[in-house]
Short mmCIF file of C-alpha atoms in Angstrom, two decimals:
data_model
loop_
_atom_site.label_atom_id
_atom_site.label_comp_id
_atom_site.label_asym_id
_atom_site.label_seq_id
_atom_site.Cartn_x
_atom_site.Cartn_y
_atom_site.Cartn_z
CA UNK A 3 127.39 366.54 205.71
CA UNK A 4 130.67 366.81 207.67
CA UNK A 5 132.64 369.95 206.87
CA UNK A 6 135.85 370.55 208.86
CA UNK A 7 134.65 368.23 211.58
CA UNK A 8 131.33 370.06 212.01
CA UNK A 9 127.98 368.66 210.99
CA UNK A 10 126.40 371.01 208.45
CA UNK A 11 122.87 370.72 207.11
CA UNK A 12 122.45 371.53 203.43
CA UNK A 13 119.11 372.18 201.78
CA UNK A 14 118.59 370.95 198.23
CA UNK A 15 117.24 373.10 195.42
CA UNK A 16 113.66 374.17 195.91
CA UNK A 17 111.00 373.57 193.31
CA UNK A 18 110.11 376.70 191.40
CA UNK A 19 106.68 377.89 192.60
CA UNK A 20 103.82 377.65 190.12
CA UNK A 21 102.32 380.79 188.64
CA UNK A 22 99.13 380.08 190.63
CA UNK A 23 101.12 380.39 193.87
CA UNK A 24 102.63 383.74 192.88
CA UNK A 25 99.95 385.79 191.13
CA UNK A 26 96.62 386.98 192.52
CA UNK A 27 93.34 385.77 191.03
CA UNK A 28 91.57 388.23 188.73
CA UNK A 29 88.14 389.63 189.53
CA UNK A 30 85.03 390.53 187.57
CA UNK A 31 85.59 394.23 188.32
CA UNK A 32 88.67 396.43 188.10
CA UNK A 33 88.07 397.89 191.55
CA UNK A 34 87.53 394.50 193.14
CA UNK A 35 91.13 393.44 192.58
CA UNK A 36 92.87 396.81 193.05
CA UNK A 37 91.21 397.52 196.40
CA UNK A 38 92.63 394.24 197.67
CA UNK A 39 96.04 394.21 196.00
CA UNK A 40 96.95 397.92 195.66
CA UNK A 41 94.78 399.71 198.22
CA UNK A 42 93.28 401.70 195.32
CA UNK A 43 89.56 402.43 195.35
CA UNK A 44 87.70 402.92 192.08
CA UNK A 45 84.62 405.14 191.98
CA UNK A 46 83.28 403.99 188.59
CA UNK A 47 84.29 401.85 185.63
CA UNK A 48 83.64 402.01 181.91
CA UNK A 49 84.40 399.70 179.01
CA UNK A 50 85.97 400.80 175.72
CA UNK A 51 86.44 398.62 172.63
CA UNK A 52 89.35 399.05 170.22
CA UNK A 53 88.06 400.16 166.82
CA UNK A 54 89.52 399.56 163.39
CA UNK A 55 92.78 401.50 162.77
CA UNK A 56 92.98 402.53 166.44
CA UNK A 57 96.15 402.20 168.52
CA UNK A 58 96.65 401.93 172.27
CA UNK A 59 97.30 405.67 172.36
CA UNK A 60 93.99 406.36 170.59
CA UNK A 61 91.90 404.40 173.05
CA UNK A 62 93.71 405.96 176.04
CA UNK A 63 93.00 409.42 174.65
CA UNK A 64 89.34 408.48 174.37
CA UNK A 65 89.46 407.56 178.06
CA UNK A 66 90.82 411.06 178.86
CA UNK A 67 94.27 409.98 180.07
CA UNK A 68 96.76 412.87 180.03
CA UNK A 69 99.64 412.86 177.53
CA UNK A 70 102.15 412.22 180.33
CA UNK A 71 100.07 409.33 181.73
CA UNK A 72 99.59 407.93 178.25
CA UNK A 73 103.34 407.64 177.70
CA UNK A 74 103.94 405.90 181.04
CA UNK A 75 101.06 403.47 180.53
CA UNK A 76 102.26 402.56 177.05
CA UNK A 77 105.71 401.77 178.46
CA UNK A 78 104.24 399.45 181.10
CA UNK A 79 101.79 397.72 178.76
CA UNK A 80 104.52 397.04 176.19
CA UNK A 81 106.43 394.99 178.78
CA UNK A 82 103.74 392.29 178.70
CA UNK A 83 101.71 392.86 175.52
CA UNK A 84 102.72 393.53 171.90
CA UNK A 85 100.94 396.88 171.45
CA UNK A 86 101.38 396.65 167.67
CA UNK A 87 99.18 393.56 167.51
CA UNK A 88 96.15 394.63 169.50
CA UNK A 89 93.05 393.06 167.95
CA UNK A 90 90.00 394.95 166.75
CA UNK A 91 87.25 394.55 169.36
CA UNK A 92 89.73 394.15 172.24
CA UNK A 93 88.12 395.31 175.48
CA UNK A 94 89.67 397.86 177.87
CA UNK A 95 88.14 398.47 181.32
CA UNK A 96 88.90 402.00 182.59
CA UNK A 97 88.67 402.92 186.27
CA UNK A 98 88.05 406.47 187.57
CA UNK A 99 88.60 407.99 191.02
CA UNK A 100 86.39 410.31 193.09
CA UNK A 101 87.51 413.26 190.94
CA UNK A 102 86.50 411.47 187.71
CA UNK A 103 90.14 411.06 186.70
CA UNK A 104 91.26 407.83 185.00
CA UNK A 105 93.55 405.99 187.41
CA UNK A 106 93.50 402.38 186.21
CA UNK A 107 92.81 400.07 183.32
CA UNK A 108 92.44 396.35 182.80
CA UNK A 109 93.47 394.44 179.65
CA UNK A 110 92.88 390.78 178.86
CA UNK A 111 96.52 389.74 178.29
CA UNK A 112 95.75 386.15 177.30
CA UNK A 113 93.25 383.37 177.86
CA UNK A 114 94.77 382.81 181.31
CA UNK A 115 96.00 386.26 182.39
CA UNK A 116 94.61 389.76 182.94
CA UNK A 117 96.89 392.79 183.15
CA UNK A 118 96.06 395.65 185.51
CA UNK A 119 97.77 399.05 185.14
CA UNK A 120 97.12 401.54 187.94
CA UNK A 121 98.38 404.75 189.55
CA UNK A 122 99.65 404.24 193.10
CA UNK A 123 99.53 406.75 195.99
CA UNK A 124 102.88 408.25 194.85
CA UNK A 125 101.46 409.06 191.43
CA UNK A 126 103.51 406.42 189.59
CA UNK A 127 102.01 403.89 187.19
CA UNK A 128 102.46 400.20 187.97
CA UNK A 129 101.52 396.93 186.27
CA UNK A 130 100.04 393.85 187.93
CA UNK A 131 99.32 390.46 186.37
CA UNK A 132 96.46 388.36 187.68
CA UNK A 133 95.36 384.83 186.86
CA UNK A 134 92.04 384.65 185.05
CA UNK A 135 89.95 381.95 186.78
CA UNK A 136 89.23 379.18 184.29
CA UNK A 137 87.18 376.02 184.71
CA UNK A 138 88.03 372.92 182.68
CA UNK A 139 85.44 370.16 182.59
CA UNK A 140 84.50 367.11 180.59
CA UNK A 141 81.19 367.17 178.75
CA UNK A 142 79.22 364.06 177.81
CA UNK A 143 76.88 364.71 174.90
CA UNK A 144 74.53 362.17 173.36
CA UNK A 145 71.44 361.93 171.24
CA UNK A 146 69.20 359.99 168.87
CA UNK A 147 69.42 360.61 165.14
CA UNK A 148 65.98 361.40 163.73
CA UNK A 149 66.98 363.21 160.52
CA UNK A 150 70.75 363.78 160.27
CA UNK A 151 73.71 363.38 162.60
CA UNK A 152 74.43 367.10 162.26
CA UNK A 153 70.94 368.10 163.41
CA UNK A 154 71.06 365.64 166.30
CA UNK A 155 74.46 366.99 167.38
CA UNK A 156 73.25 370.60 167.22
CA UNK A 157 70.20 369.65 169.33
CA UNK A 158 72.63 368.17 171.90
CA UNK A 159 74.69 371.43 171.91
CA UNK A 160 77.77 369.67 170.52
CA UNK A 161 80.32 372.30 169.34
CA UNK A 162 81.16 372.03 165.63
CA UNK A 163 84.85 371.44 166.35
CA UNK A 164 83.98 368.46 168.58
CA UNK A 165 81.55 367.13 165.96
CA UNK A 166 84.29 367.41 163.34
CA UNK A 167 86.64 365.32 165.51
CA UNK A 168 83.84 362.82 166.11
CA UNK A 169 83.26 362.40 162.37
CA UNK A 170 86.97 362.11 161.58
CA UNK A 171 87.39 359.21 163.98
CA UNK A 172 84.09 357.50 163.16
CA UNK A 173 84.54 358.17 159.45
CA UNK A 174 86.99 355.28 159.18
CA UNK A 175 84.33 352.77 160.22
CA UNK A 176 81.02 354.43 159.35
CA UNK A 177 79.61 355.49 156.00
CA UNK A 178 77.58 358.48 157.17
CA UNK A 179 75.72 358.72 153.86
CA UNK A 180 74.47 355.11 153.64
CA UNK A 181 74.62 353.46 157.07
CA UNK A 182 72.81 355.96 159.28
CA UNK A 183 69.15 355.22 159.95
CA UNK A 184 66.45 356.94 161.97
CA UNK A 185 66.80 355.89 165.60
CA UNK A 186 70.56 355.35 165.48
CA UNK A 187 72.37 356.88 168.46
CA UNK A 188 75.61 358.75 169.13
CA UNK A 189 77.65 360.00 172.08
CA UNK A 190 80.99 361.66 172.76
CA UNK A 191 83.03 362.99 175.67
CA UNK A 192 85.02 366.18 175.14
CA UNK A 193 86.88 368.76 177.21
CA UNK A 194 85.60 372.34 177.55
CA UNK A 195 87.31 375.41 179.05
CA UNK A 196 85.12 378.20 180.47
CA UNK A 197 85.92 381.68 181.76
CA UNK A 198 84.55 381.67 185.32
CA UNK A 199 84.11 385.45 185.34
CA UNK A 200 82.08 385.81 182.14
CA UNK A 201 80.79 382.28 181.70
CA UNK A 202 82.11 382.37 178.13
CA UNK A 203 83.37 379.16 176.52
CA UNK A 204 87.02 379.84 175.75
CA UNK A 205 87.85 376.63 173.95
CA UNK A 206 86.67 373.14 173.17
CA UNK A 207 89.56 370.77 173.66
CA UNK A 208 90.28 367.14 172.95
CA UNK A 209 87.54 364.63 172.31
CA UNK A 210 88.21 361.59 174.53
CA UNK A 211 85.51 359.15 173.47
CA UNK A 212 83.20 358.64 170.47
CA UNK A 213 80.45 356.05 170.20
CA UNK A 214 77.45 355.09 168.08
CA UNK A 215 74.73 352.47 167.83
CA UNK A 216 74.05 351.59 164.18
CA UNK A 217 71.01 349.35 163.60
CA UNK A 218 71.38 348.08 167.15
CA UNK A 219 75.12 347.40 166.89
CA UNK A 220 77.33 349.44 169.26
CA UNK A 221 80.72 350.81 168.24
CA UNK A 222 82.98 353.02 170.34
CA UNK A 223 86.56 354.32 170.38
CA UNK A 224 88.74 355.87 173.09
CA UNK A 225 91.49 358.45 172.75
CA UNK A 226 94.83 357.20 174.12
CA UNK A 227 98.26 358.80 174.27
CA UNK A 228 100.80 356.16 173.32
CA UNK A 229 104.18 355.79 174.99
CA UNK A 230 105.83 357.37 171.94
CA UNK A 231 103.73 360.52 172.42
CA UNK A 232 101.39 359.89 169.47
CA UNK A 233 97.61 359.92 169.87
CA UNK A 234 95.70 356.78 168.92
CA UNK A 235 92.04 355.79 168.86
CA UNK A 236 91.10 352.24 169.90
CA UNK A 237 88.05 350.19 170.77
CA UNK A 238 87.86 348.71 174.28
CA UNK A 239 89.95 345.73 173.16
CA UNK A 240 92.75 347.88 171.75
CA UNK A 241 91.85 347.53 168.05
CA UNK A 242 92.66 350.68 166.09
CA UNK A 243 89.84 352.87 164.78
CA UNK A 244 92.05 354.07 161.95
CA UNK A 245 91.82 352.54 158.48
CA UNK A 246 94.38 352.99 155.72
CA UNK A 247 91.94 355.32 153.96
CA UNK A 248 88.80 357.27 154.85
CA UNK A 249 85.70 356.21 152.95
CA UNK A 250 84.16 359.68 152.98
CA UNK A 251 86.80 362.46 152.88
CA UNK A 252 84.26 365.28 153.20
CA UNK A 253 81.90 366.02 156.08
CA UNK A 254 78.14 366.55 155.89
CA UNK A 255 77.86 365.09 152.40
CA UNK A 256 75.05 363.20 150.63
CA UNK A 257 75.99 360.33 148.33
CA UNK A 258 74.57 361.50 144.99
CA UNK A 259 76.05 358.90 142.64
CA UNK A 260 77.41 355.44 143.41
CA UNK A 261 80.17 353.40 141.84
CA UNK A 262 79.04 351.34 138.79
CA UNK A 263 77.24 351.64 135.49
CA UNK A 264 75.09 354.71 135.10
CA UNK A 265 73.67 357.04 132.47
CA UNK A 266 76.12 359.94 132.26
CA UNK A 267 74.30 363.19 133.22
CA UNK A 268 75.94 365.17 130.38
CA UNK A 269 76.63 362.75 127.51
CA UNK A 270 73.53 360.61 128.09
CA UNK A 271 75.44 357.38 127.42
CA UNK A 272 75.71 354.46 129.82
CA UNK A 273 79.21 354.37 131.25
CA UNK A 274 81.05 352.90 134.22
CA UNK A 275 81.24 355.51 136.99
CA UNK A 276 84.64 354.74 138.51
CA UNK A 277 84.14 356.54 141.82
CA UNK A 278 81.46 358.00 144.06
CA UNK A 279 80.00 361.50 144.07
CA UNK A 280 79.24 363.41 147.24
CA UNK A 281 76.84 366.35 146.92
CA UNK A 282 78.05 369.20 149.15
CA UNK A 283 78.10 372.99 148.84
CA UNK A 284 80.87 374.76 146.96
CA UNK A 285 83.82 375.55 149.23
CA UNK A 286 83.32 372.60 151.62
CA UNK A 287 86.79 371.42 152.77
CA UNK A 288 88.06 368.14 151.34
CA UNK A 289 90.27 365.97 153.57
CA UNK A 290 93.16 363.73 152.54
CA UNK A 291 91.76 360.20 152.89
CA UNK A 292 95.15 359.00 154.05
CA UNK A 293 98.73 360.14 154.49
CA UNK A 294 100.86 360.14 151.36
CA UNK A 295 102.54 362.16 148.62
CA UNK A 296 100.72 364.34 146.10
CA UNK A 297 101.13 363.02 142.55
CA UNK A 298 98.91 365.53 140.71
CA UNK A 299 97.44 368.86 141.88
CA UNK A 300 96.02 370.96 139.06
CA UNK A 301 93.73 370.95 136.04
CA UNK A 302 92.96 367.52 134.57
CA UNK A 303 90.58 367.75 131.62
CA UNK A 304 87.00 366.67 132.34
CA UNK A 305 87.93 366.19 136.01
CA UNK A 306 88.49 369.95 136.36
CA UNK A 307 90.71 370.85 139.30
CA UNK A 308 92.03 367.53 140.46
CA UNK A 309 94.25 365.99 143.15
CA UNK A 310 95.70 362.49 143.25
CA UNK A 311 97.59 361.11 146.26
CA UNK A 312 99.80 358.03 146.39
CA UNK A 313 99.54 356.46 149.86
CA UNK A 314 101.79 353.43 149.35
CA UNK A 315 102.69 350.95 146.63
CA UNK A 316 99.10 349.71 146.50
CA UNK A 317 96.71 352.59 147.19
CA UNK A 318 95.98 355.95 145.54
CA UNK A 319 93.03 358.31 145.98
CA UNK A 320 91.73 360.96 143.58
CA UNK A 321 89.52 364.04 144.11
CA UNK A 322 87.88 365.87 141.18
CA UNK A 323 85.86 368.98 140.24
CA UNK A 324 87.45 371.08 143.01
CA UNK A 325 86.82 374.81 143.25
CA UNK A 326 90.29 375.33 144.69
CA UNK A 327 93.39 373.58 145.96
CA UNK A 328 94.61 374.27 149.50
CA UNK A 329 97.80 376.23 150.12
CA UNK A 330 100.87 374.01 150.30
CA UNK A 331 99.29 371.22 148.23
CA UNK A 332 101.31 370.58 145.07
CA UNK A 333 102.89 367.67 143.20
CA UNK A 334 105.53 366.16 145.45
CA UNK A 335 104.15 367.56 148.73
CA UNK A 336 103.59 365.23 151.67
CA UNK A 337 100.12 365.36 153.29
CA UNK A 338 98.70 363.83 156.46
CA UNK A 339 95.46 361.91 156.84
CA UNK A 340 92.63 364.35 157.60
CA UNK A 341 94.54 367.38 156.27
CA UNK A 342 92.49 369.82 154.17
CA UNK A 343 93.77 369.50 150.60
CA UNK A 344 91.12 371.35 148.59
CA UNK A 345 87.54 372.60 148.36
CA UNK A 346 84.41 371.27 146.70
CA UNK A 347 83.42 372.84 143.40
CA UNK A 348 81.97 372.14 139.96
CA UNK A 349 84.92 372.56 137.61
CA UNK A 350 85.45 370.45 134.50
CA UNK A 351 82.61 368.30 133.16
CA UNK A 352 80.17 368.71 136.02
CA UNK A 353 76.48 369.55 136.45
CA UNK A 354 76.75 371.02 139.97
CA UNK A 355 78.93 371.27 143.09
CA UNK A 356 80.09 367.86 144.29
CA UNK A 357 83.19 365.84 145.10
CA UNK A 358 84.05 362.96 142.78
CA UNK A 359 86.14 360.57 144.87
CA UNK A 360 88.10 357.53 143.72
CA UNK A 361 90.14 354.83 145.44
CA UNK A 362 92.64 353.10 143.20
CA UNK A 363 94.21 349.72 144.00
CA UNK A 364 97.26 349.00 141.88
CA UNK A 365 96.17 351.92 139.66
CA UNK A 366 92.65 350.53 139.06
CA UNK A 367 89.54 352.24 140.42
CA UNK A 368 87.51 350.22 142.94
CA UNK A 369 84.31 350.91 144.87
CA UNK A 370 85.24 353.16 147.85
CA UNK A 371 82.13 352.08 149.77
CA UNK A 372 82.70 348.32 149.67
CA UNK A 373 86.47 347.81 149.53
CA UNK A 374 87.84 346.03 152.60
CA UNK A 375 90.44 348.45 153.95
CA UNK A 376 93.14 347.31 156.39
CA UNK A 377 93.27 348.94 159.81
CA UNK A 378 96.05 350.98 161.35
CA UNK A 379 98.34 349.70 164.07
CA UNK A 380 96.54 348.22 167.06
CA UNK A 381 97.42 349.10 170.65
CA UNK A 382 100.87 347.78 171.67
CA UNK A 383 100.42 344.96 174.16
CA UNK A 384 102.75 346.65 176.65
CA UNK A 385 100.31 349.59 176.87
CA UNK A 386 97.15 347.53 177.38
CA UNK A 387 96.93 347.95 181.16
CA UNK A 388 97.39 351.72 180.94
CA UNK A 389 94.79 351.91 178.16
CA UNK A 390 92.27 350.04 180.30
CA UNK A 391 92.64 352.82 182.88
CA UNK A 392 91.70 355.29 180.13
CA UNK A 393 88.63 353.21 179.29
CA UNK A 394 87.64 352.96 182.94
CA UNK A 395 88.03 356.71 183.47
CA UNK A 396 85.65 357.43 180.60
CA UNK A 397 83.14 354.86 181.83
CA UNK A 398 83.26 356.25 185.38
CA UNK A 399 82.78 359.78 184.11
CA UNK A 400 79.74 358.86 182.03
CA UNK A 401 78.23 356.88 184.90
CA UNK A 402 78.88 359.71 187.38
CA UNK A 403 77.14 362.24 185.15
CA UNK A 404 74.00 360.10 184.91
CA UNK A 405 73.61 360.45 181.16
CA UNK A 406 72.39 357.51 179.11
CA UNK A 407 75.32 355.60 177.62
CA UNK A 408 74.43 354.67 174.07
CA UNK A 409 77.47 352.85 172.81
CA UNK A 410 80.68 351.05 173.53
CA UNK A 411 80.81 351.49 177.32
CA UNK A 412 79.74 348.99 179.93
CA UNK A 413 78.22 350.58 183.03
CA UNK A 414 77.49 347.32 184.85
#
């Protein structure tokens, strides 16, 4: 740049450094970090857990901090942590010097940060944030179903939250009560976050792939973030996993009564059973089979506590004998597919806890297990190449981890 005839160099704005470049990395011991970062040497450490009805002041008194130190520490802690919302069971590591005086403490500020408070050589209290080392990895779990999918998933150490996501995606295509047979197979890929210091699993994140082999036929779906920011699930050809409605809006259920003529368990008369019954324990969450608007949410005669949802001009679904209706679910409320709307019970004319589920087409009940439901929107053609990269990443991961691939992925 020429300025007054002289050539002047101007430097553009610098990128703000990441938090990882600024803060030190936490350590498994209080003394391990403070010796390095504050030249403070800890003789011994002890751990104290916050009890019910205790405050920060209470736990510091238990650690033998003086009244003057207590006030200064509270001031520093409150700059980073809401001291009025400390959780019961929260762990405090206290460090003592050669004279058995408390000179430091460590608090877990968040999943990613630890907070160290210590007394420096001038006798003043200081605070220091440190990054908690966290490992994020993808886990490929798979197994063979010998009794139930749930038992097979537990045997494969699949977290319940990941299994729930698996069943929500697969539930559009698979009738878990009638289609599963001994020897069928499953697999999924999910993200897990682990605390490197303690080895504790902090969270189970997104599921990225779900697959099954049912009677020798493979089926698999991949998670994909669309250009509009929404998350979709598609098979390897870009066909959506989502159906207009879920066939089984409750997890872990056993089909106890099918659609059709049956002898009514209470009246004893033969009568058309206009839905299906799923036997599940009282209190099991019930999911909205599709997005829509609540038409009825309340008591409905022999149906007991009852919810009916209108999904569009053609489809409605109904849920009966509920023990309770979820908060925020009322006539006129909008609900999303997969949202918990109520809980299984045995209210109304019922012989035991179960969900009575109906799908109505143009206000007439049809068989939820056999109706041909339209799919959701398939992958936009413009996103196909990017989606294929997602598919390839999952395939490469599974191949790299040398675990048998049961469904939907080609490792050739």
